[in-house]
């Protein structure tokens, strides 16, 4: 197997990416309902747009009962209630931010999985990028020190010994 | 009777661990060959008795001995036999015993595969591992014995948590522990080197295969956990940045930095201090993970025990091991002589940059995981730090490392020329950028993160290709290439495949919540799914409701999926067993929600379309195989073959 | 001196972990402490015509105990609540019946005794969410002006009553 084959193989793989996507494009064309077509399953909740908003928002929220699950996935009864509450708020026209404020005024910031950017979380949000920045600084300084470091000079006897060692079969 | 033998075996194991630790360490310090020689036999003895103790626990589970509290809490007589065996590591006490067993396994591995090492080194390494064993065995005996009895024993056990009754449960903990605990070996090598005051390239060469194998196991363990969660939890998630998940991810990140740093330390004698520190850090993070899972300091779905008392004991142990090793590091640091010089643009400088990025990401994950604790401890309230934070922070942070991964392996040691490297890489760069920018155009929605992810993964894949092409030009044919080369590039390619999978799934997955009557059809991502109703059946230790869903895609043959809802007899827990149709390009995932009517003919059904999710597992597999390949490279086995005649030469190498 | 940094950093972490061993990460503090109690008006268990609202309790220090007939820990706490109600030294307790089960609530109180001055019926759980309730039992202390002063999550036992509630109640002049 030559690398030409590998090249071709990989290109095929890359192209294979697009095929399922293309298949999607064609398959989402709506089918014309015929009189004996089976009934279509209805979405669980009538308003699909609100459901999508709810799903995205509830992934940002912590279930206060099963505390290490997102509100979107938690099976707890209170979680179901809270999702319904959010649904009702959204139907009443509240924005995402208003929904979040509604919940944090009742449960505190604890319920947000994405910590808000306030003084108590400055370190949290800035930290990682500061670490990287600090690391880059360390990198620069280490390299500057390296450049001035000279390796020990090697004499001809050492070179000959090295050549002999390289000759030895493993 | 058998449980008592188990306790007795543990006590003997502890005594042997003490012997394994004290005599060789003191002997190495004093040059006493007899004492140093105690290390190997003591290690074998400790392993034997730890194994006996573990087998006693297995026996108790297999014979349904409910007088053993651990068995009563975690088992059930109708639990299938292999789950009764895996239940031995399903509890805090049992998993600690399992930890100790795996540590003993690694200890005898070191005892066996160290014939070419100087006796003093072996004595120290086994001695330090003995110290760690002492910690775990005494933790077991004093605070967490799995052999505690209750008389009279209950008639029936409480059953194993149904979440753990999955074959992912069988393999995830052993692999994870092999990785976690495996880093104790390179940790011990580092401490041994610090104790001897001799830190040279030889130390790096000896430690390297151990670190790589541990890394490969940890990769396998972490990914198995993720795969198991994906199949088992019923909502298609595969990573939640849960504190315990992070506790296994951090040693992985540090371990990755470590194996790369060891490469430089071995080849160029540079980064010695960095490498030693990384070796100490990786295992310390493993220990931290042990602490976090069992102390109740952080809330997690994985928490084995919420026991501040045990937590205090583990913290004390960590103080000794981690604190001690870091103090030793600080003390011996001046002795570490700087290695070979290199320029701004060299493989060393790029590997150093890789180190920097990996350590920064460890720090970031640590910060996010511990932040709620920091804020609470300072009395500043209660915060949550969850997936939105980690995703927002981690992806930009790791991207530079992914980019460097394409350049580093193609660079020369000591110094390379910018125009030269650019010349070799310009096509790859062009194609990668084009792929990143153009491929998302063919998908549903143009997502910027998809641009980044696809661009980076194609970049890495292309550079792997270039590396092979260039290397084969000089080596002649593929079979001449050393395993280390194959291993490295396989692992890198694996990561590229994984990143591509993650990018596609995270950006283009679809979810649909529908109410389905018998005969209803739903459409998603080109699939037509027809719900055919449910049937009920009884499993070994559960009652199940199984749905039947017929799926057709275009003109292909229809196939059937059987999502289930199970109620476990003993605990009453309800589990959702999703039905998954895997393929290379996507998973179709169907999950039964709640019944919507009394007759059980209408159900809430959740459908997921997960594009390229299997690339995650495949990519990870490449990484694991790559790791094992690299560790089995000829040069690590040479010493063993040339043992007798070239003894001194191998030692001095 | 940078060689000591890793050790120093680790010791700082150990300090936090030590403190952490004494904390409970699952406890959700209430954002209502020091703020006005959320209002509501609910029918009362046993008499759907009558309504209860926190405004009814203005002028006195009182406690809101969130409970449910299916809650096991509430049954344990019940004995103490009965003792407090009979002692007449404790402030009045209002028992919010959380999440439906009106009939079961009625039967349970009839059978084991009713320590509450009123039992508002939170059928939908909406009021519970308004008060930031995460489970049962939970107990709030509200002062004379309708400001929430204390929230306790979990059942109350004698220790908690003496050490947590009594000092607060004294402070409020109950």
mmCIF file with all atom_site columns, N, CA and C in Angstrom, chain B residues 502-559:
data_model
loop_
_atom_site.group_PDB
_atom_site.id
_atom_site.type_symbol
_atom_site.label_atom_id
_atom_site.label_alt_id
_atom_site.label_comp_id
_atom_site.label_asym_id
_atom_site.label_entity_id
_atom_site.label_seq_id
_atom_site.pdbx_PDB_ins_code
_atom_site.Cartn_x
_atom_site.Cartn_y
_atom_site.Cartn_z
_atom_site.occupancy
_atom_site.B_iso_or_equiv
_atom_site.pdbx_formal_charge
_atom_site.auth_seq_id
_atom_site.auth_comp_id
_atom_site.auth_asym_id
_atom_site.auth_atom_id
_atom_site.pdbx_PDB_model_num
ATOM 1   N N  . UNK B 1 502 ? -16.619 15.352  17.232 1.00 0.00 ? 502 UNK B N  1
ATOM 2   C CA . UNK B 1 502 ? -17.174 16.259  18.233 1.00 0.00 ? 502 UNK B CA 1
ATOM 3   C C  . UNK B 1 502 ? -17.742 17.502  17.558 1.00 0.00 ? 502 UNK B C  1
ATOM 4   N N  . UNK B 1 503 ? -16.997 18.042  16.590 1.00 0.00 ? 503 UNK B N  1
ATOM 5   C CA . UNK B 1 503 ? -17.453 19.245  15.899 1.00 0.00 ? 503 UNK B CA 1
ATOM 6   C C  . UNK B 1 503 ? -18.791 19.003  15.220 1.00 0.00 ? 503 UNK B C  1
ATOM 7   N N  . UNK B 1 504 ? -18.890 17.872  14.534 1.00 0.00 ? 504 UNK B N  1
ATOM 8   C CA . UNK B 1 504 ? -20.134 17.607  13.799 1.00 0.00 ? 504 UNK B CA 1
ATOM 9   C C  . UNK B 1 504 ? -21.299 17.381  14.746 1.00 0.00 ? 504 UNK B C  1
ATOM 10  N N  . UNK B 1 505 ? -21.091 16.575  15.766 1.00 0.00 ? 505 UNK B N  1
ATOM 11  C CA . UNK B 1 505 ? -22.179 16.259  16.685 1.00 0.00 ? 505 UNK B CA 1
ATOM 12  C C  . UNK B 1 505 ? -22.637 17.489  17.448 1.00 0.00 ? 505 UNK B C  1
ATOM 13  N N  . UNK B 1 506 ? -21.668 18.265  17.932 1.00 0.00 ? 506 UNK B N  1
ATOM 14  C CA . UNK B 1 506 ? -22.036 19.413  18.762 1.00 0.00 ? 506 UNK B CA 1
ATOM 15  C C  . UNK B 1 506 ? -22.770 20.475  17.956 1.00 0.00 ? 506 UNK B C  1
ATOM 16  N N  . UNK B 1 507 ? -22.419 20.616  16.679 1.00 0.00 ? 507 UNK B N  1
ATOM 17  C CA . UNK B 1 507 ? -23.022 21.682  15.899 1.00 0.00 ? 507 UNK B CA 1
ATOM 18  C C  . UNK B 1 507 ? -24.249 21.269  15.114 1.00 0.00 ? 507 UNK B C  1
ATOM 19  N N  . UNK B 1 508 ? -24.325 19.983  14.754 1.00 0.00 ? 508 UNK B N  1
ATOM 20  C CA . UNK B 1 508 ? -25.392 19.601  13.833 1.00 0.00 ? 508 UNK B CA 1
ATOM 21  C C  . UNK B 1 508 ? -26.321 18.516  14.321 1.00 0.00 ? 508 UNK B C  1
ATOM 22  N N  . UNK B 1 509 ? -26.322 18.252  15.623 1.00 0.00 ? 509 UNK B N  1
ATOM 23  C CA . UNK B 1 509 ? -27.242 17.222  16.084 1.00 0.00 ? 509 UNK B CA 1
ATOM 24  C C  . UNK B 1 509 ? -28.671 17.753  16.064 1.00 0.00 ? 509 UNK B C  1
ATOM 25  N N  . UNK B 1 510 ? -29.618 16.821  15.927 1.00 0.00 ? 510 UNK B N  1
ATOM 26  C CA . UNK B 1 510 ? -31.021 17.219  15.905 1.00 0.00 ? 510 UNK B CA 1
ATOM 27  C C  . UNK B 1 510 ? -31.789 16.432  16.957 1.00 0.00 ? 510 UNK B C  1
ATOM 28  N N  . UNK B 1 511 ? -32.821 17.089  17.503 1.00 0.00 ? 511 UNK B N  1
ATOM 29  C CA . UNK B 1 511 ? -33.619 16.469  18.549 1.00 0.00 ? 511 UNK B CA 1
ATOM 30  C C  . UNK B 1 511 ? -35.083 16.738  18.264 1.00 0.00 ? 511 UNK B C  1
ATOM 31  N N  . UNK B 1 512 ? -35.910 15.742  18.461 1.00 0.00 ? 512 UNK B N  1
ATOM 32  C CA . UNK B 1 512 ? -37.340 15.913  18.192 1.00 0.00 ? 512 UNK B CA 1
ATOM 33  C C  . UNK B 1 512 ? -38.127 15.221  19.286 1.00 0.00 ? 512 UNK B C  1
ATOM 34  N N  . UNK B 1 513 ? -39.076 15.951  19.878 1.00 0.00 ? 513 UNK B N  1
ATOM 35  C CA . UNK B 1 513 ? -39.953 15.384  20.905 1.00 0.00 ? 513 UNK B CA 1
ATOM 36  C C  . UNK B 1 513 ? -41.329 15.232  20.300 1.00 0.00 ? 513 UNK B C  1
ATOM 37  N N  . UNK B 1 514 ? -41.793 13.983  20.131 1.00 0.00 ? 514 UNK B N  1
ATOM 38  C CA . UNK B 1 514 ? -43.109 13.822  19.511 1.00 0.00 ? 514 UNK B CA 1
ATOM 39  C C  . UNK B 1 514 ? -44.009 12.944  20.359 1.00 0.00 ? 514 UNK B C  1
ATOM 40  N N  . UNK B 1 515 ? -45.334 13.128  20.157 1.00 0.00 ? 515 UNK B N  1
ATOM 41  C CA . UNK B 1 515 ? -46.261 12.204  20.778 1.00 0.00 ? 515 UNK B CA 1
ATOM 42  C C  . UNK B 1 515 ? -46.635 11.216  19.673 1.00 0.00 ? 515 UNK B C  1
ATOM 43  N N  . UNK B 1 516 ? -46.495 9.945   19.993 1.00 0.00 ? 516 UNK B N  1
ATOM 44  C CA . UNK B 1 516 ? -46.756 8.950   18.948 1.00 0.00 ? 516 UNK B CA 1
ATOM 45  C C  . UNK B 1 516 ? -47.832 7.971   19.375 1.00 0.00 ? 516 UNK B C  1
ATOM 46  N N  . UNK B 1 517 ? -48.874 7.907   18.530 1.00 0.00 ? 517 UNK B N  1
ATOM 47  C CA . UNK B 1 517 ? -49.866 6.850   18.685 1.00 0.00 ? 517 UNK B CA 1
ATOM 48  C C  . UNK B 1 517 ? -49.381 5.665   17.893 1.00 0.00 ? 517 UNK B C  1
ATOM 49  N N  . UNK B 1 518 ? -49.976 4.515   18.139 1.00 0.00 ? 518 UNK B N  1
ATOM 50  C CA . UNK B 1 518 ? -49.608 3.357   17.331 1.00 0.00 ? 518 UNK B CA 1
ATOM 51  C C  . UNK B 1 518 ? -49.928 3.665   15.881 1.00 0.00 ? 518 UNK B C  1
ATOM 52  N N  . UNK B 1 519 ? -48.928 3.523   15.021 1.00 0.00 ? 519 UNK B N  1
ATOM 53  C CA . UNK B 1 519 ? -49.133 3.783   13.603 1.00 0.00 ? 519 UNK B CA 1
ATOM 54  C C  . UNK B 1 519 ? -48.675 5.160   13.164 1.00 0.00 ? 519 UNK B C  1
ATOM 55  N N  . UNK B 1 520 ? -48.388 6.050   14.104 1.00 0.00 ? 520 UNK B N  1
ATOM 56  C CA . UNK B 1 520 ? -47.926 7.400   13.739 1.00 0.00 ? 520 UNK B CA 1
ATOM 57  C C  . UNK B 1 520 ? -46.536 7.344   13.129 1.00 0.00 ? 520 UNK B C  1
ATOM 58  N N  . UNK B 1 521 ? -46.289 8.341   12.259 1.00 0.00 ? 521 UNK B N  1
ATOM 59  C CA . UNK B 1 521 ? -44.975 8.436   11.634 1.00 0.00 ? 521 UNK B CA 1
ATOM 60  C C  . UNK B 1 521 ? -44.328 9.757   11.976 1.00 0.00 ? 521 UNK B C  1
ATOM 61  N N  . UNK B 1 522 ? -43.017 9.740   12.143 1.00 0.00 ? 522 UNK B N  1
ATOM 62  C CA . UNK B 1 522 ? -42.284 10.989  12.359 1.00 0.00 ? 522 UNK B CA 1
ATOM 63  C C  . UNK B 1 522 ? -41.129 11.050  11.365 1.00 0.00 ? 522 UNK B C  1
ATOM 64  N N  . UNK B 1 523 ? -40.724 12.261  11.026 1.00 0.00 ? 523 UNK B N  1
ATOM 65  C CA . UNK B 1 523 ? -39.629 12.420  10.069 1.00 0.00 ? 523 UNK B CA 1
ATOM 66  C C  . UNK B 1 523 ? -38.480 13.152  10.728 1.00 0.00 ? 523 UNK B C  1
ATOM 67  N N  . UNK B 1 524 ? -37.289 12.651  10.518 1.00 0.00 ? 524 UNK B N  1
ATOM 68  C CA . UNK B 1 524 ? -36.128 13.392  11.020 1.00 0.00 ? 524 UNK B CA 1
ATOM 69  C C  . UNK B 1 524 ? -34.898 13.018  10.218 1.00 0.00 ? 524 UNK B C  1
ATOM 70  N N  . UNK B 1 525 ? -34.218 14.026  9.734  1.00 0.00 ? 525 UNK B N  1
ATOM 71  C CA . UNK B 1 525 ? -32.932 13.828  9.057  1.00 0.00 ? 525 UNK B CA 1
ATOM 72  C C  . UNK B 1 525 ? -32.998 12.763  7.969  1.00 0.00 ? 525 UNK B C  1
ATOM 73  N N  . UNK B 1 526 ? -34.098 12.751  7.231  1.00 0.00 ? 526 UNK B N  1
ATOM 74  C CA . UNK B 1 526 ? -34.192 11.793  6.134  1.00 0.00 ? 526 UNK B CA 1
ATOM 75  C C  . UNK B 1 526 ? -34.699 10.434  6.540  1.00 0.00 ? 526 UNK B C  1
ATOM 76  N N  . UNK B 1 527 ? -34.955 10.244  7.832  1.00 0.00 ? 527 UNK B N  1
ATOM 77  C CA . UNK B 1 527 ? -35.510 8.970   8.288  1.00 0.00 ? 527 UNK B CA 1
ATOM 78  C C  . UNK B 1 527 ? -37.011 9.097   8.520  1.00 0.00 ? 527 UNK B C  1
ATOM 79  N N  . UNK B 1 528 ? -37.750 8.022   8.225  1.00 0.00 ? 528 UNK B N  1
ATOM 80  C CA . UNK B 1 528 ? -39.160 7.984   8.572  1.00 0.00 ? 528 UNK B CA 1
ATOM 81  C C  . UNK B 1 528 ? -39.326 6.918   9.638  1.00 0.00 ? 528 UNK B C  1
ATOM 82  N N  . UNK B 1 529 ? -39.852 7.312   10.788 1.00 0.00 ? 529 UNK B N  1
ATOM 83  C CA . UNK B 1 529 ? -39.973 6.377   11.915 1.00 0.00 ? 529 UNK B CA 1
ATOM 84  C C  . UNK B 1 529 ? -41.444 6.116   12.202 1.00 0.00 ? 529 UNK B C  1
ATOM 85  N N  . UNK B 1 530 ? -41.800 4.856   12.277 1.00 0.00 ? 530 UNK B N  1
ATOM 86  C CA . UNK B 1 530 ? -43.183 4.500   12.568 1.00 0.00 ? 530 UNK B CA 1
ATOM 87  C C  . UNK B 1 530 ? -43.241 3.768   13.898 1.00 0.00 ? 530 UNK B C  1
ATOM 88  N N  . UNK B 1 531 ? -44.122 4.263   14.769 1.00 0.00 ? 531 UNK B N  1
ATOM 89  C CA . UNK B 1 531 ? -44.254 3.675   16.102 1.00 0.00 ? 531 UNK B CA 1
ATOM 90  C C  . UNK B 1 531 ? -45.256 2.528   16.033 1.00 0.00 ? 531 UNK B C  1
ATOM 91  N N  . UNK B 1 532 ? -44.866 1.355   16.524 1.00 0.00 ? 532 UNK B N  1
ATOM 92  C CA . UNK B 1 532 ? -45.745 0.191   16.413 1.00 0.00 ? 532 UNK B CA 1
ATOM 93  C C  . UNK B 1 532 ? -46.298 -0.237  17.771 1.00 0.00 ? 532 UNK B C  1
ATOM 94  N N  . UNK B 1 533 ? -46.160 0.580   18.781 1.00 0.00 ? 533 UNK B N  1
ATOM 95  C CA . UNK B 1 533 ? -46.722 0.212   20.086 1.00 0.00 ? 533 UNK B CA 1
ATOM 96  C C  . UNK B 1 533 ? -45.692 -0.429  20.994 1.00 0.00 ? 533 UNK B C  1
ATOM 97  N N  . UNK B 1 534 ? -46.151 -0.822  22.195 1.00 0.00 ? 534 UNK B N  1
ATOM 98  C CA . UNK B 1 534 ? -45.229 -1.397  23.177 1.00 0.00 ? 534 UNK B CA 1
ATOM 99  C C  . UNK B 1 534 ? -45.663 -2.794  23.576 1.00 0.00 ? 534 UNK B C  1
ATOM 100 N N  . UNK B 1 535 ? -44.694 -3.514  24.127 1.00 0.00 ? 535 UNK B N  1
ATOM 101 C CA . UNK B 1 535 ? -44.958 -4.833  24.694 1.00 0.00 ? 535 UNK B CA 1
ATOM 102 C C  . UNK B 1 535 ? -44.272 -4.878  26.030 1.00 0.00 ? 535 UNK B C  1
ATOM 103 N N  . UNK B 1 536 ? -44.802 -5.689  26.938 1.00 0.00 ? 536 UNK B N  1
ATOM 104 C CA . UNK B 1 536 ? -44.138 -5.766  28.230 1.00 0.00 ? 536 UNK B CA 1
ATOM 105 C C  . UNK B 1 536 ? -43.505 -7.147  28.397 1.00 0.00 ? 536 UNK B C  1
ATOM 106 N N  . UNK B 1 537 ? -42.349 -7.166  29.059 1.00 0.00 ? 537 UNK B N  1
ATOM 107 C CA . UNK B 1 537 ? -41.716 -8.453  29.331 1.00 0.00 ? 537 UNK B CA 1
ATOM 108 C C  . UNK B 1 537 ? -40.925 -8.342  30.623 1.00 0.00 ? 537 UNK B C  1
ATOM 109 N N  . UNK B 1 538 ? -40.566 -9.492  31.165 1.00 0.00 ? 538 UNK B N  1
ATOM 110 C CA . UNK B 1 538 ? -39.823 -9.487  32.426 1.00 0.00 ? 538 UNK B CA 1
ATOM 111 C C  . UNK B 1 538 ? -38.390 -9.936  32.182 1.00 0.00 ? 538 UNK B C  1
ATOM 112 N N  . UNK B 1 539 ? -37.456 -9.123  32.647 1.00 0.00 ? 539 UNK B N  1
ATOM 113 C CA . UNK B 1 539 ? -36.045 -9.489  32.535 1.00 0.00 ? 539 UNK B CA 1
ATOM 114 C C  . UNK B 1 539 ? -35.606 -10.188 33.802 1.00 0.00 ? 539 UNK B C  1
ATOM 115 N N  . UNK B 1 540 ? -34.295 -10.412 33.931 1.00 0.00 ? 540 UNK B N  1
ATOM 116 C CA . UNK B 1 540 ? -33.754 -11.138 35.082 1.00 0.00 ? 540 UNK B CA 1
ATOM 117 C C  . UNK B 1 540 ? -34.122 -10.475 36.400 1.00 0.00 ? 540 UNK B C  1
ATOM 118 N N  . UNK B 1 541 ? -33.944 -9.166  36.474 1.00 0.00 ? 541 UNK B N  1
ATOM 119 C CA . UNK B 1 541 ? -34.239 -8.476  37.725 1.00 0.00 ? 541 UNK B CA 1
ATOM 120 C C  . UNK B 1 541 ? -34.984 -7.176  37.482 1.00 0.00 ? 541 UNK B C  1
ATOM 121 N N  . UNK B 1 542 ? -35.748 -7.146  36.362 1.00 0.00 ? 542 UNK B N  1
ATOM 122 C CA . UNK B 1 542 ? -36.498 -5.930  36.071 1.00 0.00 ? 542 UNK B CA 1
ATOM 123 C C  . UNK B 1 542 ? -37.736 -6.292  35.254 1.00 0.00 ? 542 UNK B C  1
ATOM 124 N N  . UNK B 1 543 ? -38.677 -5.337  35.217 1.00 0.00 ? 543 UNK B N  1
ATOM 125 C CA . UNK B 1 543 ? -39.853 -5.472  34.361 1.00 0.00 ? 543 UNK B CA 1
ATOM 126 C C  . UNK B 1 543 ? -39.722 -4.406  33.285 1.00 0.00 ? 543 UNK B C  1
ATOM 127 N N  . UNK B 1 544 ? -39.912 -4.801  32.029 1.00 0.00 ? 544 UNK B N  1
ATOM 128 C CA . UNK B 1 544 ? -39.639 -3.851  30.948 1.00 0.00 ? 544 UNK B CA 1
ATOM 129 C C  . UNK B 1 544 ? -40.832 -3.622  30.060 1.00 0.00 ? 544 UNK B C  1
ATOM 130 N N  . UNK B 1 545 ? -40.900 -2.396  29.542 1.00 0.00 ? 545 UNK B N  1
ATOM 131 C CA . UNK B 1 545 ? -41.862 -2.059  28.506 1.00 0.00 ? 545 UNK B CA 1
ATOM 132 C C  . UNK B 1 545 ? -41.041 -1.741  27.270 1.00 0.00 ? 545 UNK B C  1
ATOM 133 N N  . UNK B 1 546 ? -41.236 -2.535  26.244 1.00 0.00 ? 546 UNK B N  1
ATOM 134 C CA . UNK B 1 546 ? -40.392 -2.369  25.063 1.00 0.00 ? 546 UNK B CA 1
ATOM 135 C C  . UNK B 1 546 ? -41.199 -1.837  23.890 1.00 0.00 ? 546 UNK B C  1
ATOM 136 N N  . UNK B 1 547 ? -40.736 -0.733  23.345 1.00 0.00 ? 547 UNK B N  1
ATOM 137 C CA . UNK B 1 547 ? -41.417 -0.155  22.182 1.00 0.00 ? 547 UNK B CA 1
ATOM 138 C C  . UNK B 1 547 ? -40.814 -0.702  20.900 1.00 0.00 ? 547 UNK B C  1
ATOM 139 N N  . UNK B 1 548 ? -41.595 -0.690  19.831 1.00 0.00 ? 548 UNK B N  1
ATOM 140 C CA . UNK B 1 548 ? -41.084 -1.118  18.523 1.00 0.00 ? 548 UNK B CA 1
ATOM 141 C C  . UNK B 1 548 ? -41.218 0.041   17.557 1.00 0.00 ? 548 UNK B C  1
ATOM 142 N N  . UNK B 1 549 ? -40.129 0.420   16.941 1.00 0.00 ? 549 UNK B N  1
ATOM 143 C CA . UNK B 1 549 ? -40.138 1.536   15.999 1.00 0.00 ? 549 UNK B CA 1
ATOM 144 C C  . UNK B 1 549 ? -39.505 1.054   14.703 1.00 0.00 ? 549 UNK B C  1
ATOM 145 N N  . UNK B 1 550 ? -40.263 1.159   13.612 1.00 0.00 ? 550 UNK B N  1
ATOM 146 C CA . UNK B 1 550 ? -39.713 0.738   12.315 1.00 0.00 ? 550 UNK B CA 1
ATOM 147 C C  . UNK B 1 550 ? -39.175 1.969   11.607 1.00 0.00 ? 550 UNK B C  1
ATOM 148 N N  . UNK B 1 551 ? -37.968 1.865   11.106 1.00 0.00 ? 551 UNK B N  1
ATOM 149 C CA . UNK B 1 551 ? -37.296 3.029   10.522 1.00 0.00 ? 551 UNK B CA 1
ATOM 150 C C  . UNK B 1 551 ? -36.951 2.756   9.065  1.00 0.00 ? 551 UNK B C  1
ATOM 151 N N  . UNK B 1 552 ? -37.233 3.739   8.243  1.00 0.00 ? 552 UNK B N  1
ATOM 152 C CA . UNK B 1 552 ? -36.883 3.609   6.818  1.00 0.00 ? 552 UNK B CA 1
ATOM 153 C C  . UNK B 1 552 ? -36.159 4.873   6.376  1.00 0.00 ? 552 UNK B C  1
ATOM 154 N N  . UNK B 1 553 ? -35.093 4.675   5.623  1.00 0.00 ? 553 UNK B N  1
ATOM 155 C CA . UNK B 1 553 ? -34.377 5.828   5.093  1.00 0.00 ? 553 UNK B CA 1
ATOM 156 C C  . UNK B 1 553 ? -34.349 5.721   3.578  1.00 0.00 ? 553 UNK B C  1
ATOM 157 N N  . UNK B 1 554 ? -35.047 6.621   2.917  1.00 0.00 ? 554 UNK B N  1
ATOM 158 C CA . UNK B 1 554 ? -35.069 6.605   1.450  1.00 0.00 ? 554 UNK B CA 1
ATOM 159 C C  . UNK B 1 554 ? -35.516 5.245   0.942  1.00 0.00 ? 554 UNK B C  1
ATOM 160 N N  . UNK B 1 555 ? -34.693 4.648   0.073  1.00 0.00 ? 555 UNK B N  1
ATOM 161 C CA . UNK B 1 555 ? -35.071 3.351   -0.494 1.00 0.00 ? 555 UNK B CA 1
ATOM 162 C C  . UNK B 1 555 ? -34.373 2.183   0.176  1.00 0.00 ? 555 UNK B C  1
ATOM 163 N N  . UNK B 1 556 ? -33.722 2.451   1.279  1.00 0.00 ? 556 UNK B N  1
ATOM 164 C CA . UNK B 1 556 ? -32.981 1.366   1.936  1.00 0.00 ? 556 UNK B CA 1
ATOM 165 C C  . UNK B 1 556 ? -33.935 0.411   2.640  1.00 0.00 ? 556 UNK B C  1
ATOM 166 N N  . UNK B 1 557 ? -33.413 -0.740  3.043  1.00 0.00 ? 557 UNK B N  1
ATOM 167 C CA . UNK B 1 557 ? -34.187 -1.716  3.803  1.00 0.00 ? 557 UNK B CA 1
ATOM 168 C C  . UNK B 1 557 ? -34.589 -1.120  5.144  1.00 0.00 ? 557 UNK B C  1
ATOM 169 N N  . UNK B 1 558 ? -35.861 -1.280  5.523  1.00 0.00 ? 558 UNK B N  1
ATOM 170 C CA . UNK B 1 558 ? -36.220 -0.754  6.847  1.00 0.00 ? 558 UNK B CA 1
ATOM 171 C C  . UNK B 1 558 ? -35.591 -1.600  7.953  1.00 0.00 ? 558 UNK B C  1
ATOM 172 N N  . UNK B 1 559 ? -35.351 -0.974  9.100  1.00 0.00 ? 559 UNK B N  1
ATOM 173 C CA . UNK B 1 559 ? -34.835 -1.707  10.254 1.00 0.00 ? 559 UNK B CA 1
ATOM 174 C C  . UNK B 1 559 ? -35.684 -1.344  11.463 1.00 0.00 ? 559 UNK B C  1
#
